[in-house]
Coordinates of C-alpha atoms in Angstrom, one line a residue:
X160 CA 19.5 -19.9 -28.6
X161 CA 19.3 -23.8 -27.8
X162 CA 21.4 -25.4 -30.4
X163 CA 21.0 -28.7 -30.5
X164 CA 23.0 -31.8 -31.9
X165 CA 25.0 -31.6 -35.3
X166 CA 22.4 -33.8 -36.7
X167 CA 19.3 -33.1 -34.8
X168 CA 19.3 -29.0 -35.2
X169 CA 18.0 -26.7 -33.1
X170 CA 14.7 -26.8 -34.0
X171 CA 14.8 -30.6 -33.5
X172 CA 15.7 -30.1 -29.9
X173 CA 13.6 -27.4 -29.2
X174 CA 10.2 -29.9 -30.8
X175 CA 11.8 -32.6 -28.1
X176 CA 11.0 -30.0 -25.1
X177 CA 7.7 -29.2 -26.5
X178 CA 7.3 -33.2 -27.2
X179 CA 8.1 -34.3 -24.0
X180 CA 6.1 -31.5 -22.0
X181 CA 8.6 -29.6 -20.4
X182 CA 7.1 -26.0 -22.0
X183 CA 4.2 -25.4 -23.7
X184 CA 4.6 -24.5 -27.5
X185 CA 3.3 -21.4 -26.8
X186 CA 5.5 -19.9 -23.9
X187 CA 8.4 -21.5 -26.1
X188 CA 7.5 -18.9 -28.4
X189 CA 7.4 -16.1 -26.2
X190 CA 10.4 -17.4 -24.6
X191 CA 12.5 -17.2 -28.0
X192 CA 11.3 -13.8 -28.8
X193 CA 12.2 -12.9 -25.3
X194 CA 15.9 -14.3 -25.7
X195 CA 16.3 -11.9 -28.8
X196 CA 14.6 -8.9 -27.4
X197 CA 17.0 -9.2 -24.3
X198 CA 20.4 -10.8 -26.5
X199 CA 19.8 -13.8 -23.4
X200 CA 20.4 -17.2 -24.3
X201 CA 16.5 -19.3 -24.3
X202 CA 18.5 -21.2 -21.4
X203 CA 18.8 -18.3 -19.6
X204 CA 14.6 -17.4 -20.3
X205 CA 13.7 -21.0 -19.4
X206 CA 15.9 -21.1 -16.2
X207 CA 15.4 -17.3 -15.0
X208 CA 11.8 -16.6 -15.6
X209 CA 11.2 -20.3 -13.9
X210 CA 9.1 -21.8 -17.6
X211 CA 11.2 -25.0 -16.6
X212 CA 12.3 -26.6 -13.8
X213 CA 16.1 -26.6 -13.5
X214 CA 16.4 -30.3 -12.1
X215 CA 13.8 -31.3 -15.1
X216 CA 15.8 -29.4 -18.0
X217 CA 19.2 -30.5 -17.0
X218 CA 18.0 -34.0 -16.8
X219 CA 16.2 -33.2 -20.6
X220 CA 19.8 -32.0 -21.3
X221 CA 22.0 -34.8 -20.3
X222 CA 19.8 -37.3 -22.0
X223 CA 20.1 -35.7 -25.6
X224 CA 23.7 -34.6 -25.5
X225 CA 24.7 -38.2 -23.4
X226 CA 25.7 -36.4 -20.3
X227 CA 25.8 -37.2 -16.6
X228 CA 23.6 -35.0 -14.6
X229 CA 24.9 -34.7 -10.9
X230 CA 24.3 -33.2 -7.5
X231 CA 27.4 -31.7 -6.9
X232 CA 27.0 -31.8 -3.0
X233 CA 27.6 -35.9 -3.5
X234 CA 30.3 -35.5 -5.6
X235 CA 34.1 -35.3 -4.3
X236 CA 36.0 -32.4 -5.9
X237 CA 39.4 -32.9 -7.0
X238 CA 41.8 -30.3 -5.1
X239 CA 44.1 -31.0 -8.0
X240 CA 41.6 -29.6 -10.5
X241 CA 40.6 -26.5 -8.4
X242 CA 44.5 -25.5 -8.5
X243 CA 44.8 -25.6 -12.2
X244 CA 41.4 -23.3 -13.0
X245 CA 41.7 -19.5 -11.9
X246 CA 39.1 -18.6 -9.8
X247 CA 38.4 -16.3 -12.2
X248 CA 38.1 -18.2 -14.9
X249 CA 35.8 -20.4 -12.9
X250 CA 33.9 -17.4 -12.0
X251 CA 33.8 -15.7 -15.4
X252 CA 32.1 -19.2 -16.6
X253 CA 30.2 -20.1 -13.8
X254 CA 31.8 -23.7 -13.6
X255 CA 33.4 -25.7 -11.1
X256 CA 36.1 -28.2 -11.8
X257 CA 35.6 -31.6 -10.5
X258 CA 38.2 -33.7 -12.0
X259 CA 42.2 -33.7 -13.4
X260 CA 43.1 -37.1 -14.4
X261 CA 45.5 -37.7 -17.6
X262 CA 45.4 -34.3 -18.8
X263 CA 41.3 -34.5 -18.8
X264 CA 39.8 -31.7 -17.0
X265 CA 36.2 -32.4 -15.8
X266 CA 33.9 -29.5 -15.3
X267 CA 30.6 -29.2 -13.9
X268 CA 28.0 -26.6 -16.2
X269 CA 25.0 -25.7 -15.9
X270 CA 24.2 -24.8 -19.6
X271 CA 25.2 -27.4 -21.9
X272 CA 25.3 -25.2 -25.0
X273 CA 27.9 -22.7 -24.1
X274 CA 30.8 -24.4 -25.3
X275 CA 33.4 -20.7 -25.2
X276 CA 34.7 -22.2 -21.6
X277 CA 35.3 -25.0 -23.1
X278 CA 36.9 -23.5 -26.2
X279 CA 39.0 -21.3 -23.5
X280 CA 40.5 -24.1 -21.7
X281 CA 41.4 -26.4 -24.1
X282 CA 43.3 -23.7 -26.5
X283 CA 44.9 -21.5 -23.3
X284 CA 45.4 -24.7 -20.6
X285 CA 46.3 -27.7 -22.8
X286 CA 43.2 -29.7 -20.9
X287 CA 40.7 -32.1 -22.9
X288 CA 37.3 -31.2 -21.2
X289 CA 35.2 -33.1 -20.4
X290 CA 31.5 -31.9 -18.8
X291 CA 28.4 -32.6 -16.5
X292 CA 25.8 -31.1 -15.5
X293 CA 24.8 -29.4 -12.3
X294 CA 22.2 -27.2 -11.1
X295 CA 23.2 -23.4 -11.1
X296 CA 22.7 -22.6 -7.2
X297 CA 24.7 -26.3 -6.3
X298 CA 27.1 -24.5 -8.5
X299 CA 27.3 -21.5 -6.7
X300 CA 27.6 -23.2 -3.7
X301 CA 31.1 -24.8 -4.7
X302 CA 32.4 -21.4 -6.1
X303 CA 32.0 -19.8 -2.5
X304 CA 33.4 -23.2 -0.9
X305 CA 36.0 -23.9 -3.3
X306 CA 37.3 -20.6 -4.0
X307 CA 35.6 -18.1 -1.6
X308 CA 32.4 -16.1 -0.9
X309 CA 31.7 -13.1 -3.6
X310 CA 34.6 -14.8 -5.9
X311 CA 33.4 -13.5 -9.0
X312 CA 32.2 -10.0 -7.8
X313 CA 35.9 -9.2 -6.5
X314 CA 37.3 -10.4 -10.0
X315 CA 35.0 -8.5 -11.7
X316 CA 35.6 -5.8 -10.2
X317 CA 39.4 -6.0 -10.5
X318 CA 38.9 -6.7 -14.2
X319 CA 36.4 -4.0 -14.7
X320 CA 38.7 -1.4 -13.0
X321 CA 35.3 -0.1 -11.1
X322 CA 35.5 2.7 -9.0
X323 CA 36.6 1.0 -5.5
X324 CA 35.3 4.0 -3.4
X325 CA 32.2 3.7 -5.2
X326 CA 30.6 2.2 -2.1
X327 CA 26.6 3.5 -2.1
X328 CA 25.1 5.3 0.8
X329 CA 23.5 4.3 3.4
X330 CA 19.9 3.7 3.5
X331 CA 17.5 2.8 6.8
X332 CA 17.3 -0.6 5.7
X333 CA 19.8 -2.0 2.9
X334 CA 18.0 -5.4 0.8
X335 CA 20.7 -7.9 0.0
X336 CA 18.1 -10.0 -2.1
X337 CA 17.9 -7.9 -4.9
X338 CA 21.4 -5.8 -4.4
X339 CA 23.1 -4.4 -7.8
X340 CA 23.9 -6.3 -11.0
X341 CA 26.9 -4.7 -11.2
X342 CA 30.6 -5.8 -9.9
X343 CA 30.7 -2.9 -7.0
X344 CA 31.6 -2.9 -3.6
X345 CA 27.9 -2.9 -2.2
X346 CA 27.4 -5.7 -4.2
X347 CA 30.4 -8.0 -2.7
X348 CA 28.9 -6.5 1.1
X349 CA 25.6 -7.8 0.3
X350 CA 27.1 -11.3 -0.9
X351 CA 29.0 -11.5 2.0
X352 CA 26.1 -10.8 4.5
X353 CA 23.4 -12.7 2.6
X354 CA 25.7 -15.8 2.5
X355 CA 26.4 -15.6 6.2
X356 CA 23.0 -14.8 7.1
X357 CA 21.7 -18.0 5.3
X358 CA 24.1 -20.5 6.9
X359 CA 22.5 -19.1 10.5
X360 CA 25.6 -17.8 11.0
X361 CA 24.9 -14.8 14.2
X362 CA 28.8 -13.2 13.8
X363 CA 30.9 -12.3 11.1
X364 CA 34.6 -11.5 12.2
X365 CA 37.1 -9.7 9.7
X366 CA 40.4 -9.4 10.5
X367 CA 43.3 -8.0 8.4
X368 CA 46.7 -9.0 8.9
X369 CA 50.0 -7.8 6.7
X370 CA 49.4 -10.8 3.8
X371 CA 45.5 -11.2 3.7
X372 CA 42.1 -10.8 4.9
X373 CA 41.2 -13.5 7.3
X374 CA 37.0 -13.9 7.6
X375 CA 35.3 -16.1 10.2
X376 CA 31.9 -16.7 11.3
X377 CA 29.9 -18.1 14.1
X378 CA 27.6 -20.3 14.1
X379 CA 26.0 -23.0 16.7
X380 CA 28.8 -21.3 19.3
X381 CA 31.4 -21.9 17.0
X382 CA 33.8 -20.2 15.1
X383 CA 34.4 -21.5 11.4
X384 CA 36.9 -19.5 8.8
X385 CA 35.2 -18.7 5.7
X386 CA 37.3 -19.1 2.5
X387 CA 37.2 -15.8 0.4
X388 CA 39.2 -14.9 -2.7
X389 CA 42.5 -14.2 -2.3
X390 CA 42.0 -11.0 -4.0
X391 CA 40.0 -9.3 -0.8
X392 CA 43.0 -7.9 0.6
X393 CA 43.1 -5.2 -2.4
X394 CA 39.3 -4.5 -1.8
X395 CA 39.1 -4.6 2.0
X396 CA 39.8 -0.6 2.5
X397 CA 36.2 0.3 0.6
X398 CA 34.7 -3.0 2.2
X399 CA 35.1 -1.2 5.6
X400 CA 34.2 2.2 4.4
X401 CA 31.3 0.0 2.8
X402 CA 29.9 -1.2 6.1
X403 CA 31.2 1.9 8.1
X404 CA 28.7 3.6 5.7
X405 CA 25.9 1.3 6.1
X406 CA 26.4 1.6 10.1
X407 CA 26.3 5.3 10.3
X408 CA 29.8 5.5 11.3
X409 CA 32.3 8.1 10.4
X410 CA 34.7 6.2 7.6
X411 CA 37.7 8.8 8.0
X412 CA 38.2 8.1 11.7
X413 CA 40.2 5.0 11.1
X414 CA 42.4 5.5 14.9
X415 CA 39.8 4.8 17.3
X416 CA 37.2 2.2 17.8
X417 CA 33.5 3.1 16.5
X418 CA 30.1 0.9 17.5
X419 CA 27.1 1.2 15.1
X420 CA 24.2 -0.5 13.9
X421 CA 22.4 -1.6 10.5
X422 CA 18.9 -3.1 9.2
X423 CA 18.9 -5.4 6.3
X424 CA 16.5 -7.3 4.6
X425 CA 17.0 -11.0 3.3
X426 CA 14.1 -12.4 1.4
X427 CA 11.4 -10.4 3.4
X428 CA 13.3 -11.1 6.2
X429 CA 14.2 -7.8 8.1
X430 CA 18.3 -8.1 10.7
X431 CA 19.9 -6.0 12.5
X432 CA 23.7 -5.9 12.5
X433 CA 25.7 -4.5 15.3
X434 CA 28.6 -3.3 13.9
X435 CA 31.9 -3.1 16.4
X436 CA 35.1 -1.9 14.6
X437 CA 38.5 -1.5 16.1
X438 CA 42.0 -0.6 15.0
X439 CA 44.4 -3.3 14.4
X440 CA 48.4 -3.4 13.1
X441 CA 47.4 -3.5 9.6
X442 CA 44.2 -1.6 9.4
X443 CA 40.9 -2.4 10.7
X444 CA 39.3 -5.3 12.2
X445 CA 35.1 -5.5 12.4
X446 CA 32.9 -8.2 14.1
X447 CA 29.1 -8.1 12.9
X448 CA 26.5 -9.7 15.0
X449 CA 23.5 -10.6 13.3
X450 CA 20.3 -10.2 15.1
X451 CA 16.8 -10.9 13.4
X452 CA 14.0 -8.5 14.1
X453 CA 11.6 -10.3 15.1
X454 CA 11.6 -14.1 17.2
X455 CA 9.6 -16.5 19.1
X456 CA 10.6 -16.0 22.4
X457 CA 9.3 -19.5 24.1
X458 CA 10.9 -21.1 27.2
X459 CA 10.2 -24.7 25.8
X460 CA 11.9 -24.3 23.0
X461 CA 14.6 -22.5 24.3
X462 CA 15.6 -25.8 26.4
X463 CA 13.3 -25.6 29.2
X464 CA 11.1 -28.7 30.3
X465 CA 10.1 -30.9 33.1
X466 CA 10.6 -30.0 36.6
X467 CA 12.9 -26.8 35.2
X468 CA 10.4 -25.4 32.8
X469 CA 7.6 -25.2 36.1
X470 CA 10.0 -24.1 38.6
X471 CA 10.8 -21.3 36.2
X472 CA 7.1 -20.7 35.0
X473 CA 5.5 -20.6 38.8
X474 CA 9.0 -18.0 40.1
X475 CA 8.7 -16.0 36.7
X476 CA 4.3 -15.5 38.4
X477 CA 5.4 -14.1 41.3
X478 CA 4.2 -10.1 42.0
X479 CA 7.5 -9.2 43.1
X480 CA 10.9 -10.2 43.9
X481 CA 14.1 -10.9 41.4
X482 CA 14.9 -13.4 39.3
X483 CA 18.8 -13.2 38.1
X484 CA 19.8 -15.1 35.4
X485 CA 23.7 -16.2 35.1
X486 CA 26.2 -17.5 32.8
X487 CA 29.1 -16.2 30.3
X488 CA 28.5 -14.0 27.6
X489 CA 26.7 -15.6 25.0
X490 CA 25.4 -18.7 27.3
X491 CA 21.5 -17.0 26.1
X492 CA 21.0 -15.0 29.4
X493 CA 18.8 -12.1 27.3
X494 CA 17.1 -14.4 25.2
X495 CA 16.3 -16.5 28.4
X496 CA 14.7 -13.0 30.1
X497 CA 12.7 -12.1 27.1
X498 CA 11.2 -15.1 26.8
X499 CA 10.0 -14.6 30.4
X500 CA 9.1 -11.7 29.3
X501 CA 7.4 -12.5 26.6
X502 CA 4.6 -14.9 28.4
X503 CA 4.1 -12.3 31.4
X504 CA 3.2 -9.0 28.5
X505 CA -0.2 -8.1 29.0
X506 CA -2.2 -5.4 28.4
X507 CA -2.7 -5.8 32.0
X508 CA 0.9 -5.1 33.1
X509 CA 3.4 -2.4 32.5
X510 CA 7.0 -3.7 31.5
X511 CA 9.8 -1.5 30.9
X512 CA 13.5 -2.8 29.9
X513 CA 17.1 -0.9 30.7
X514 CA 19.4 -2.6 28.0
X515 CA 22.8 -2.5 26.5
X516 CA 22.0 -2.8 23.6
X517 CA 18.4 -3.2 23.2
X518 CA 18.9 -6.8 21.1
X519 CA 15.3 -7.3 20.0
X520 CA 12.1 -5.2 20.0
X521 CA 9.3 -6.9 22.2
X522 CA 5.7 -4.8 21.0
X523 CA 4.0 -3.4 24.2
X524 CA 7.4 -3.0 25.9
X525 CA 9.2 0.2 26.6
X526 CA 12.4 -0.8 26.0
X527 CA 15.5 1.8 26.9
X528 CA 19.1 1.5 25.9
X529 CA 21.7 2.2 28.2
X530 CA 24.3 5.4 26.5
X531 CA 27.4 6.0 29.3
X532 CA 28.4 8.8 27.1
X533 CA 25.6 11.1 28.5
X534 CA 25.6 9.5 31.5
X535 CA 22.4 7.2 31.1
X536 CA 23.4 4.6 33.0
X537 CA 22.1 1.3 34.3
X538 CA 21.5 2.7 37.8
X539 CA 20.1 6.1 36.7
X540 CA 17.7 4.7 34.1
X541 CA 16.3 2.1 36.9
X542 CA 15.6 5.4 39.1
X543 CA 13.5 6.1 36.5
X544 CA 11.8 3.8 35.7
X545 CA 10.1 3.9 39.0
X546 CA 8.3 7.1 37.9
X547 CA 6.8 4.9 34.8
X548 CA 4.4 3.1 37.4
X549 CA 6.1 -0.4 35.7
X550 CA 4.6 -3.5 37.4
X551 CA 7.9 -5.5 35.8
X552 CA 11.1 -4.4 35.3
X553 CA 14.2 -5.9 33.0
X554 CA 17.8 -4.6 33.8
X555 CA 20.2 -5.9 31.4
X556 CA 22.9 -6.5 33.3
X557 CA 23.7 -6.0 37.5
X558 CA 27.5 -4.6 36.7
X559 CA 28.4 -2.9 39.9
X560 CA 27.1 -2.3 44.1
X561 CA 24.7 0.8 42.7
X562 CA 23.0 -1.1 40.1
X563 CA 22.6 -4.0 42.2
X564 CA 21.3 -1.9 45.5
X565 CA 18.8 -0.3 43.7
X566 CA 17.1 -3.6 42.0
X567 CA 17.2 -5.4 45.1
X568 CA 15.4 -2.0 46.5
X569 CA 13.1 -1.7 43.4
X570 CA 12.0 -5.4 44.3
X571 CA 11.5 -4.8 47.9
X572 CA 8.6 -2.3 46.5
X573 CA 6.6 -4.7 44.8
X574 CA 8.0 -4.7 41.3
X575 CA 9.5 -7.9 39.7
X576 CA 12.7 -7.5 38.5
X577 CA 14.9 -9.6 36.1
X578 CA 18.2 -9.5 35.3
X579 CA 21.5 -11.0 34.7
X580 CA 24.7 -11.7 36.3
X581 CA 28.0 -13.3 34.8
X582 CA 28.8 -16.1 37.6
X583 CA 29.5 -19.8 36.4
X584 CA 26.8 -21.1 38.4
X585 CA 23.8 -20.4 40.1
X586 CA 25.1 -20.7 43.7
X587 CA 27.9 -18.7 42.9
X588 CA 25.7 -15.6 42.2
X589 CA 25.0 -15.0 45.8
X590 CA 28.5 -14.8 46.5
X591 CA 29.0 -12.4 43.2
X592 CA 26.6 -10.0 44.7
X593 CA 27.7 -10.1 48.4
X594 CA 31.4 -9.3 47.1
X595 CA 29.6 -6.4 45.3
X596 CA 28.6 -5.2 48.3
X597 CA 24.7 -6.0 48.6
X598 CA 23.7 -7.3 52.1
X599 CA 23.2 -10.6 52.6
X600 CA 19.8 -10.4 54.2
X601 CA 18.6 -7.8 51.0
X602 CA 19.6 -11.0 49.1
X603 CA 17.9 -13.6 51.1
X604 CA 14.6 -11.3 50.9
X605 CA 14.1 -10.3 47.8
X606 CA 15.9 -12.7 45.3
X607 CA 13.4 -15.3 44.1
X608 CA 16.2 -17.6 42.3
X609 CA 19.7 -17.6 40.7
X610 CA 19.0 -19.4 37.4
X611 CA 22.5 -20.9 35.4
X612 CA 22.4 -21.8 31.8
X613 CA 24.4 -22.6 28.8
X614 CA 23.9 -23.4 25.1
X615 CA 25.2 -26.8 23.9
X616 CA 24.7 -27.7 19.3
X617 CA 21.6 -29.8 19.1
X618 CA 22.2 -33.4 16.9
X619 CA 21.6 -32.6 13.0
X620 CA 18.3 -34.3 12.7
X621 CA 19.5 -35.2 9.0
X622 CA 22.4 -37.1 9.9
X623 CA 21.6 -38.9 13.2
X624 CA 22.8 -42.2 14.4
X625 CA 23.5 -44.2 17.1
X626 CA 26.0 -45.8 18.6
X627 CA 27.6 -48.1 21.6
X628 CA 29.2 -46.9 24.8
X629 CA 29.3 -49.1 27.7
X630 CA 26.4 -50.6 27.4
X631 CA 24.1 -47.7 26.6
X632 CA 23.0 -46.1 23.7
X633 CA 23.8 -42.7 22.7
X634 CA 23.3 -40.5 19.4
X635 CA 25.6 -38.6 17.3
X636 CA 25.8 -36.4 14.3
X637 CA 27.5 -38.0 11.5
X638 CA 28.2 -34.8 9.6
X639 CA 26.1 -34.0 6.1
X640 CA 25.4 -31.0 3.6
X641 CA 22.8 -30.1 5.6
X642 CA 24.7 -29.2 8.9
X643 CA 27.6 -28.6 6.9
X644 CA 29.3 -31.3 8.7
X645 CA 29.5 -30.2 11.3
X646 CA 27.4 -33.0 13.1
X647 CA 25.2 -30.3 14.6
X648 CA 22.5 -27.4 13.7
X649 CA 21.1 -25.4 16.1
X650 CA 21.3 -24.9 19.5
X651 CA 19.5 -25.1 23.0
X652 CA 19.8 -24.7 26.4
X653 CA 20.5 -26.7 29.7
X654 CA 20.3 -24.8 32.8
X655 CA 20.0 -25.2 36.8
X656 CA 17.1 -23.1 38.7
X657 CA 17.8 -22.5 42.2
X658 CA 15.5 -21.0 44.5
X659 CA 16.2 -19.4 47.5
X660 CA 14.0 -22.0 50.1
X661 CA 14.5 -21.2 53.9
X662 CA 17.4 -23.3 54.2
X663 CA 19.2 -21.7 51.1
X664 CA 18.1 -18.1 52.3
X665 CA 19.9 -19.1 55.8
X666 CA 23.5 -20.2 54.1
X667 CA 23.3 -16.9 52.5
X668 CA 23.1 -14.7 55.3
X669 CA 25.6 -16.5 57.0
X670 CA 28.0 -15.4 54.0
X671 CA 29.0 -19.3 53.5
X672 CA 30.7 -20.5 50.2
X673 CA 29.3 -21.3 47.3
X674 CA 30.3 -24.9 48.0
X675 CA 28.1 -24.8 50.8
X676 CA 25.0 -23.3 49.1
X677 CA 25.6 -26.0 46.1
X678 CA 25.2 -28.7 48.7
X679 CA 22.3 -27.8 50.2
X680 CA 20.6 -27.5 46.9
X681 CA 21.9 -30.8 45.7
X682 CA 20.2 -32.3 49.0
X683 CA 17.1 -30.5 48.4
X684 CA 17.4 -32.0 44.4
X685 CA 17.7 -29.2 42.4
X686 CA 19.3 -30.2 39.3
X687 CA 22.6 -29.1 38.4
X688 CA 24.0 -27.9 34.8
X689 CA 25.6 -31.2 34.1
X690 CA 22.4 -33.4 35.0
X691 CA 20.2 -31.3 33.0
X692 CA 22.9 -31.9 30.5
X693 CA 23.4 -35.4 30.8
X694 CA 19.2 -35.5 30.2
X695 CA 19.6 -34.0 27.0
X696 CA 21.8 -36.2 26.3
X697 CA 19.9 -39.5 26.7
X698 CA 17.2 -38.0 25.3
X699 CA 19.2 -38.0 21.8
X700 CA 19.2 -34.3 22.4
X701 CA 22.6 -33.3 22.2
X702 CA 26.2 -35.3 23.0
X703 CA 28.4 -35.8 26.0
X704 CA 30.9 -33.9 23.9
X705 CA 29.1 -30.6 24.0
X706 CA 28.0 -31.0 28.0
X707 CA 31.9 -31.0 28.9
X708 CA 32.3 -28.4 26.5
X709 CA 30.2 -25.8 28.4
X710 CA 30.5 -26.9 31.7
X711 CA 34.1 -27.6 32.2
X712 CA 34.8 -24.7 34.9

């Protein structure tokens, strides 16, 4: 129940919310009964069955018991005070401490009325305490950044003595909105995913070393550690055997390295999780992509514009020929195909896809995966396809002289063909293929264009600014809450399209450098990486910074 002042009551307080129109008189009611039917504190009913706004009631709150309400993102947490509070303590509580200055211990709470932490501190810790207010989820937040992701499910679970092999079963598609109430292994899994999954992150890496449990994740490009509790180390054995599980992968075989795949569902929202897991010195190491279902697969936004986004658009109409898309791994090169893709499906054309793995499911596609094990290969499945009467085809990747002789073939017979290549550039990717052993004249008459791309962080639009540099303006993140600052949020491409013109087709059956072929496009002005970069840039796009980043080869 509310209680409210030592001289106003409860029932005092509880006319003041009714007073100043925060509930109705009658859901108070209902809300009350509720609280004793369920032994939930009318907090707890307000909050959790959404009678009240949170930002309303804590602001009702700090006004009748004198108390600062604050957003805990603005507010710079004392290190000093997070040392001298347990994480499981903190956790237990659901408070964060803020401040330790002359034995006073400031603590950030959500529910003003629950005065047992502060009962607990000040009789076990020696602390005066001293409290404001702060939104439940902002507090949250600072428990997984101040003391680590899942914190309070991996103490209660070490306080509870639960079953740590107790680690659920796998279903065809696990929902880490809802999860368990309970402190259980699945529980901590789905904390950890969900978390990751809402800071866009697209890989998760744990890796286990003699001490601890180290977790990282990518996101924009980039990897970022990810504080956890300390405790994990204990718990990491069922965590793999938790995600083994959920992956369809055998959790005994613990000596060699096992692939699999999950769906999960965050807020309606349906990923898949490619699972890779390999043995290590101290047990097991996994690295989960993240990969949602379902995208918008548009050139423009990818990055694509101007003179680039036309070449691309008029080469991608042609009936036949191949378009070969290059760069590193994870430069975009698949979600660059099936947004070409994507704009030539019609109920007019047949498309069929070879893939390893298939990374998103395009409707009216057949879309194949590659499996060496049984020998379905790149080059066997392309032989195949050719019985499918496709009018487009996608290979995955050109990975050896086979591969590559029968697209080029498949191509000659009126099929458009697209694929990928890892070369740093687009003029190097006739050279990549004549060292593979394709002809040069199959190249010069069948490949349409070598495109090149990259992904470089995109400015946080929240934190934007601009600044002087030798007489020109650029733009820069400045780092904020919303980018986590990081300066940046998101990310899109630059790229260089280079099609094979007469001139261009000439150099290539000659066998000249990829020097050579560079400079003839450069005189014909195709764009390069670096100007299409450099575009982006004084567009207030991206930075300098991130051009040199990705195209310093």
């Amino acid at each position: 129940m509310i209680a409210g002042k030592a001289d106003g009551g409860m029932g005092l307080l509880e006319d003041r919310l009714v007073a100043d129109g925060l509930v109705s008189g009658g859901l108070l009611e209902k809300a009350k009964i509720t609280a004793r039917m369920k032994r939930r504190s009318l907090v707890d009913v307000l909050l959790g069955d959404n009678l009240v706004d949170e930002v309303v009631l804590l602001k009702f709150f700090a006004k009748q018991y004198s108390l600062s309400f604050v957003d805990l993102e603005d507010v710079d947490i004392d290190p000093n005070a997070i040392r001298n509070v347990s994480a499981k303590l903190a956790s237990h509580y659901d408070i964060v401490p803020v401040k330790l200055s002359n034995n006073i211990l400031t603590i950030a709470v959500s529910n003003p009325m629950d005065m047992a932490v502060v009962e607990d501190i000040e009789v076990n810790h020696g602390f005066h305490v001293e409290r404001i207010l702060a939104c439940r989820s902002d507090i949250a937040k600072a428990l997984r950044k101040y003391y680590g992701v899942g914190v309070a499910t991996v103490e209660r679970i070490l306080a509870d003595g639960t079953d740590r092999d107790d680690i659920g079963s796998g279903d065809v598609s696990h929902d880490l909105t809802g999860g368990t109430d309970d402190a259980s292994v699945v529980r901590l899994v789905n904390q950890l995913l969900k978390d990751a999954i809402n800071d866009r992150a697209t890989d998760i890496h744990f890796e286990i070393t003699r001490d601890q449990v180290v977790t990282r994740r990518r996101i924009d490009g980039i990897l970022y550690d990810t504080r956890i509790s300390d405790n994990m180390r204990i718990l990491y054995p069922s965590i793999v055997s938790r995600i083994k599980l959920m992956s369809g992968l055998n959790i005994v075989e613990r000596r060699l390295p096992q692939d699999g795949r999950a769906r999960v569902n965050v807020a309606g929202n349906e990923y898949d999780l490619r699972v890779s897991v390999v043995p290590a010195i101290h047990g097991e190491d996994i690295v989960i992509r993240i990969l949602p279902t379902s995208m918008l697969f548009d050139l423009k936004s990818l990055g694509y514009s101007g003179k680039q986004y036309d070449l691309l658009i008029d080469l991608v109409s042609k009936p036949h020929g191949i378009i070969f898309v290059t760069g590193p791994t994870g430069s975009g090169k698949s979600t660059t195909l099936y947004a070409c893709l994507s704009r030539l499906n019609t109920r007019e054309r047949k498309i069929i896809t070879i893939e390893d793995p298939v990374e998103y499911e395009l409707p009216g596609i057949t879309q194949t995966q590659v499996n060496e094990k049984i020998g379905l290969t790149f080059s066997r499945s392309l032989r195949s396809m050719l019985r499918h009467d496709p009018d487009v085809m996608m290979v995955g990747e050109v990975r050896d002289a086979e591969t590559a002789e029968i697209a080029v073939q498949t191509s000659m017979t009126g099929h458009l063909v697209l694929s990928t290549l890892h070369t740093n550039d687009a003029a190097s990717a006739a050279v990549r293929l004549i060292d593979m052993g394709v002809e040069p004249y199959l190249i010069a008459t069948t490949v349409l264009c070598f495109v090149a791309q990259r992904l470089v962080r995109v400015i946080c639009e929240y934190c934007k600014e601009n600044y002087e540099k030798d007489g020109k303006i650029y733009y820069r993140g400045a780092g904020c809450r919303k980018c986590g600052n990081s300066g940046y949020s998101g990310r899109i491409a630059i790229s260089e399209i280079l099609p094979l013109t007469a001139s261009i087709r000439e150099l290539i059956i000659q066998k000249r450098s990829a020097s050579d072929i560079r400079a003839e496009a450069d005189k014909l002005g195709y764009e390069t990486l670096q100007q299409d970069g450099n575009k982006k840039v004084r567009a207030g796009v991206t930075t300098q910074e991130e051009i040199l980043r990705v195209t310093s080869f």
